[in-house]
């Protein structure tokens, strides 16, 4: 179902006869692609710009583009904070498709080989399922000499393991998603000082 279709296009669907919830978002940001990729990669800094992210930790780094992270997010009672482990794998498909891709999903708990951070035991665990991913496509400026732009697309498949009250879904769609969109707009378009470390694909 289409939730909104303005500067942020947002869709949601509950998969019948399952606990899986699908979210898709699309927007164009006035920010260089490398800033947004860096923002996605530097997961441990997420709580500094997203007030709903209560913790973020890099658990394992196989390479600069292949990491395992743990994050927790605030959601309303009775869930409180939810936590999840995610393996993220980045790929530079710029020459083939003109975009950068990050695929992410929760690993099998028996094969993850990571130790959760202190406090994680207090979080209700959810899983992110394949084919969750995000893509970043560089676009030309609206006007010559204007700021670089990026087409961002995200799809996320979430399994909380239990039936979720409708007001939790409403919170994600009407509060959390717009807030994150606005925060990314501000951080991504920030005039980063020369020499600021950016981890890019």
Tab-separated table of C-alpha atoms in Angstrom:
chain	number	residue	atom	x	y	z
A	1	UNK	CA	0.000	0.000	0.000
A	2	UNK	CA	1.193	3.492	-0.823
A	3	UNK	CA	1.680	5.430	2.430
A	4	UNK	CA	2.959	8.708	0.991
A	5	UNK	CA	4.172	9.938	-2.370
A	6	UNK	CA	5.841	13.328	-2.151
A	7	UNK	CA	9.546	13.992	-1.636
A	8	UNK	CA	9.565	10.625	0.130
A	9	UNK	CA	7.775	7.738	-1.561
A	10	UNK	CA	6.919	5.139	1.078
A	11	UNK	CA	5.150	1.796	0.654
A	12	UNK	CA	4.190	-0.889	3.161
A	13	UNK	CA	2.815	-4.417	2.948
A	14	UNK	CA	2.169	-7.132	5.513
A	15	UNK	CA	2.849	-10.566	4.047
A	16	UNK	CA	-0.303	-12.696	4.461
A	17	UNK	CA	-0.150	-15.650	6.862
A	18	UNK	CA	3.243	-14.616	8.243
A	19	UNK	CA	4.828	-12.122	10.632
A	20	UNK	CA	6.831	-10.480	7.837
A	21	UNK	CA	6.414	-6.766	7.139
A	22	UNK	CA	7.774	-5.127	3.978
A	23	UNK	CA	8.818	-1.489	3.732
A	24	UNK	CA	10.010	0.337	0.619
A	25	UNK	CA	11.198	3.917	0.360
A	26	UNK	CA	12.473	6.098	-2.467
A	27	UNK	CA	13.753	9.678	-2.422
A	28	UNK	CA	16.174	12.043	-4.105
A	29	UNK	CA	18.579	13.805	-1.751
A	30	UNK	CA	20.629	16.923	-2.406
A	31	UNK	CA	23.807	15.221	-1.235
A	32	UNK	CA	26.821	13.542	-2.845
A	33	UNK	CA	26.541	9.761	-3.047
A	34	UNK	CA	29.786	9.283	-1.118
A	35	UNK	CA	28.338	11.162	1.876
A	36	UNK	CA	25.287	8.912	2.006
A	37	UNK	CA	27.318	5.726	1.582
A	38	UNK	CA	29.605	6.864	4.390
A	39	UNK	CA	26.576	7.616	6.549
A	40	UNK	CA	25.314	4.083	5.976
A	41	UNK	CA	28.711	2.521	6.626
A	42	UNK	CA	29.521	4.417	9.819
A	43	UNK	CA	26.801	2.597	11.725
A	44	UNK	CA	28.265	3.260	15.167
A	45	UNK	CA	27.592	6.998	14.692
A	46	UNK	CA	23.894	6.486	13.997
A	47	UNK	CA	22.766	7.456	17.546
A	48	UNK	CA	24.390	10.883	17.085
A	49	UNK	CA	21.934	11.883	14.349
A	50	UNK	CA	18.977	9.495	14.841
A	51	UNK	CA	17.334	9.980	18.225
A	52	UNK	CA	15.356	6.751	17.817
A	53	UNK	CA	18.548	4.674	17.493
A	54	UNK	CA	19.407	3.747	21.072
A	55	UNK	CA	22.612	1.816	20.298
A	56	UNK	CA	24.781	0.816	17.351
A	57	UNK	CA	27.895	-1.359	17.336
A	58	UNK	CA	30.177	-2.790	14.666
A	59	UNK	CA	30.649	-6.429	15.740
A	60	UNK	CA	32.788	-7.723	12.888
A	61	UNK	CA	34.498	-6.164	9.883
A	62	UNK	CA	35.488	-8.632	7.174
A	63	UNK	CA	36.369	-5.743	4.825
A	64	UNK	CA	35.535	-2.040	4.511
A	65	UNK	CA	32.317	-3.009	2.689
A	66	UNK	CA	31.386	-6.224	4.547
A	67	UNK	CA	30.427	-5.729	8.182
A	68	UNK	CA	28.268	-7.254	10.889
A	69	UNK	CA	26.527	-4.779	13.171
A	70	UNK	CA	24.100	-4.703	16.083
A	71	UNK	CA	21.536	-1.937	16.416
A	72	UNK	CA	18.631	-1.158	18.697
A	73	UNK	CA	15.734	1.199	18.012
A	74	UNK	CA	13.097	2.728	20.219
A	75	UNK	CA	9.514	1.735	19.475
A	76	UNK	CA	6.465	2.332	21.686
A	77	UNK	CA	5.299	0.042	24.457
A	78	UNK	CA	4.915	-2.918	24.698
A	79	UNK	CA	8.014	-3.400	22.534
A	80	UNK	CA	10.243	-0.656	23.964
A	81	UNK	CA	13.652	-1.135	22.333
A	82	UNK	CA	14.017	-3.728	19.582
A	83	UNK	CA	17.435	-5.046	18.593
A	84	UNK	CA	18.830	-6.858	15.588
A	85	UNK	CA	22.060	-8.205	14.141
A	86	UNK	CA	22.686	-7.416	10.478
A	87	UNK	CA	25.302	-8.582	8.015
A	88	UNK	CA	25.805	-5.911	5.343
A	89	UNK	CA	27.624	-6.438	2.055
A	90	UNK	CA	28.406	-3.570	-0.279
A	91	UNK	CA	29.010	-3.727	-4.026
A	92	UNK	CA	30.143	-1.058	-6.477
A	93	UNK	CA	27.974	-1.559	-9.570
A	94	UNK	CA	28.549	1.918	-10.924
A	95	UNK	CA	30.110	0.780	-14.203
A	96	UNK	CA	27.472	-1.914	-14.792
A	97	UNK	CA	24.303	-0.265	-13.432
A	98	UNK	CA	25.326	3.250	-12.420
A	99	UNK	CA	24.718	2.686	-8.714
A	100	UNK	CA	26.097	1.361	-5.438
A	101	UNK	CA	24.303	-1.447	-3.597
A	102	UNK	CA	24.273	-2.540	0.050
A	103	UNK	CA	22.494	-5.829	0.783
A	104	UNK	CA	21.705	-6.580	4.414
A	105	UNK	CA	20.009	-9.296	6.457
A	106	UNK	CA	20.197	-10.928	9.867
A	107	UNK	CA	22.530	-13.942	9.902
A	108	UNK	CA	21.593	-17.378	11.146
A	109	UNK	CA	22.197	-17.106	14.894
A	110	UNK	CA	24.180	-20.362	14.908
A	111	UNK	CA	26.561	-19.137	12.220
A	112	UNK	CA	27.024	-15.463	13.048
A	113	UNK	CA	30.047	-16.001	15.304
A	114	UNK	CA	29.609	-12.627	17.003
A	115	UNK	CA	29.114	-11.608	20.615
A	116	UNK	CA	26.293	-9.168	21.308
A	117	UNK	CA	27.114	-5.946	23.172
A	118	UNK	CA	26.225	-5.391	26.819
A	119	UNK	CA	22.559	-4.494	27.244
A	120	UNK	CA	21.412	-6.403	24.168
A	121	UNK	CA	19.665	-8.950	26.381
A	122	UNK	CA	17.097	-6.274	27.263
A	123	UNK	CA	16.001	-5.787	23.651
A	124	UNK	CA	13.234	-7.678	21.897
A	125	UNK	CA	14.968	-9.306	18.932
A	126	UNK	CA	13.718	-8.934	15.370
A	127	UNK	CA	15.182	-10.250	12.122
A	128	UNK	CA	15.792	-8.464	8.857
A	129	UNK	CA	15.307	-10.820	5.927
A	130	UNK	CA	16.663	-11.100	2.406
A	131	UNK	CA	16.308	-9.436	-0.055
A	132	UNK	CA	16.613	-6.302	2.118
A	133	UNK	CA	18.913	-3.798	0.426
A	134	UNK	CA	19.574	-0.159	-0.360
A	135	UNK	CA	20.916	1.499	-3.482
A	136	UNK	CA	22.526	4.856	-4.210
A	137	UNK	CA	22.450	6.280	-7.737
A	138	UNK	CA	24.363	9.527	-8.457
A	139	UNK	CA	22.299	12.147	-10.293
A	140	UNK	CA	23.371	15.391	-11.965
A	141	UNK	CA	22.641	18.695	-10.193
A	142	UNK	CA	19.298	20.384	-10.873
A	143	UNK	CA	21.206	23.386	-12.197
A	144	UNK	CA	24.798	23.694	-13.430
A	145	UNK	CA	27.105	24.124	-10.459
A	146	UNK	CA	24.399	23.114	-8.012
A	147	UNK	CA	24.721	20.457	-5.314
A	148	UNK	CA	25.181	16.856	-6.313
A	149	UNK	CA	22.103	14.673	-5.923
A	150	UNK	CA	21.518	11.006	-5.175
A	151	UNK	CA	18.574	8.712	-5.816
A	152	UNK	CA	18.191	6.519	-2.719
A	153	UNK	CA	16.057	3.393	-2.622
A	154	UNK	CA	15.581	1.065	0.347
A	155	UNK	CA	13.583	-2.102	0.824
A	156	UNK	CA	13.439	-3.874	4.171
A	157	UNK	CA	11.760	-7.120	5.153
A	158	UNK	CA	11.246	-7.426	8.911
A	159	UNK	CA	10.161	-10.447	10.938
A	160	UNK	CA	9.513	-9.499	14.587
A	161	UNK	CA	8.557	-13.081	15.385
A	162	UNK	CA	5.161	-12.106	16.788
A	163	UNK	CA	2.017	-10.342	15.665
A	164	UNK	CA	2.584	-6.574	15.723
A	165	UNK	CA	-0.142	-4.135	16.850
A	166	UNK	CA	-1.243	-1.693	14.161
A	167	UNK	CA	-0.136	1.313	16.200
A	168	UNK	CA	3.477	0.055	16.079
A	169	UNK	CA	3.315	-0.087	12.277
A	170	UNK	CA	1.754	3.375	12.291
A	171	UNK	CA	4.649	4.647	14.429
A	172	UNK	CA	7.207	3.239	11.967
A	173	UNK	CA	5.415	4.701	8.935
A	174	UNK	CA	4.275	8.064	10.279
A	175	UNK	CA	6.928	8.937	12.880
A	176	UNK	CA	10.133	6.945	12.529
A	177	UNK	CA	10.431	6.915	8.713
A	178	UNK	CA	9.773	10.667	8.196
A	179	UNK	CA	12.159	11.526	11.031
A	180	UNK	CA	14.973	9.409	9.594
A	181	UNK	CA	14.328	10.902	6.153
A	182	UNK	CA	14.609	14.437	7.534
A	183	UNK	CA	17.742	13.586	9.549
A	184	UNK	CA	19.454	12.026	6.534
A	185	UNK	CA	18.568	15.095	4.464
A	186	UNK	CA	20.375	17.317	6.967
A	187	UNK	CA	23.390	15.098	7.611
A	188	UNK	CA	23.883	14.046	3.990
A	189	UNK	CA	23.794	17.623	2.702
A	190	UNK	CA	26.109	18.887	5.448
A	191	UNK	CA	29.178	20.660	4.079
A	192	UNK	CA	31.739	18.150	5.366
A	193	UNK	CA	35.094	19.800	6.197
A	194	UNK	CA	37.935	18.777	3.931
A	195	UNK	CA	39.746	15.833	5.473
A	196	UNK	CA	36.695	14.435	7.246
A	197	UNK	CA	37.037	10.635	7.169
A	198	UNK	CA	34.440	9.041	4.903
A	199	UNK	CA	34.391	5.299	4.418
A	200	UNK	CA	33.187	4.685	0.872
A	201	UNK	CA	32.759	1.687	-1.362
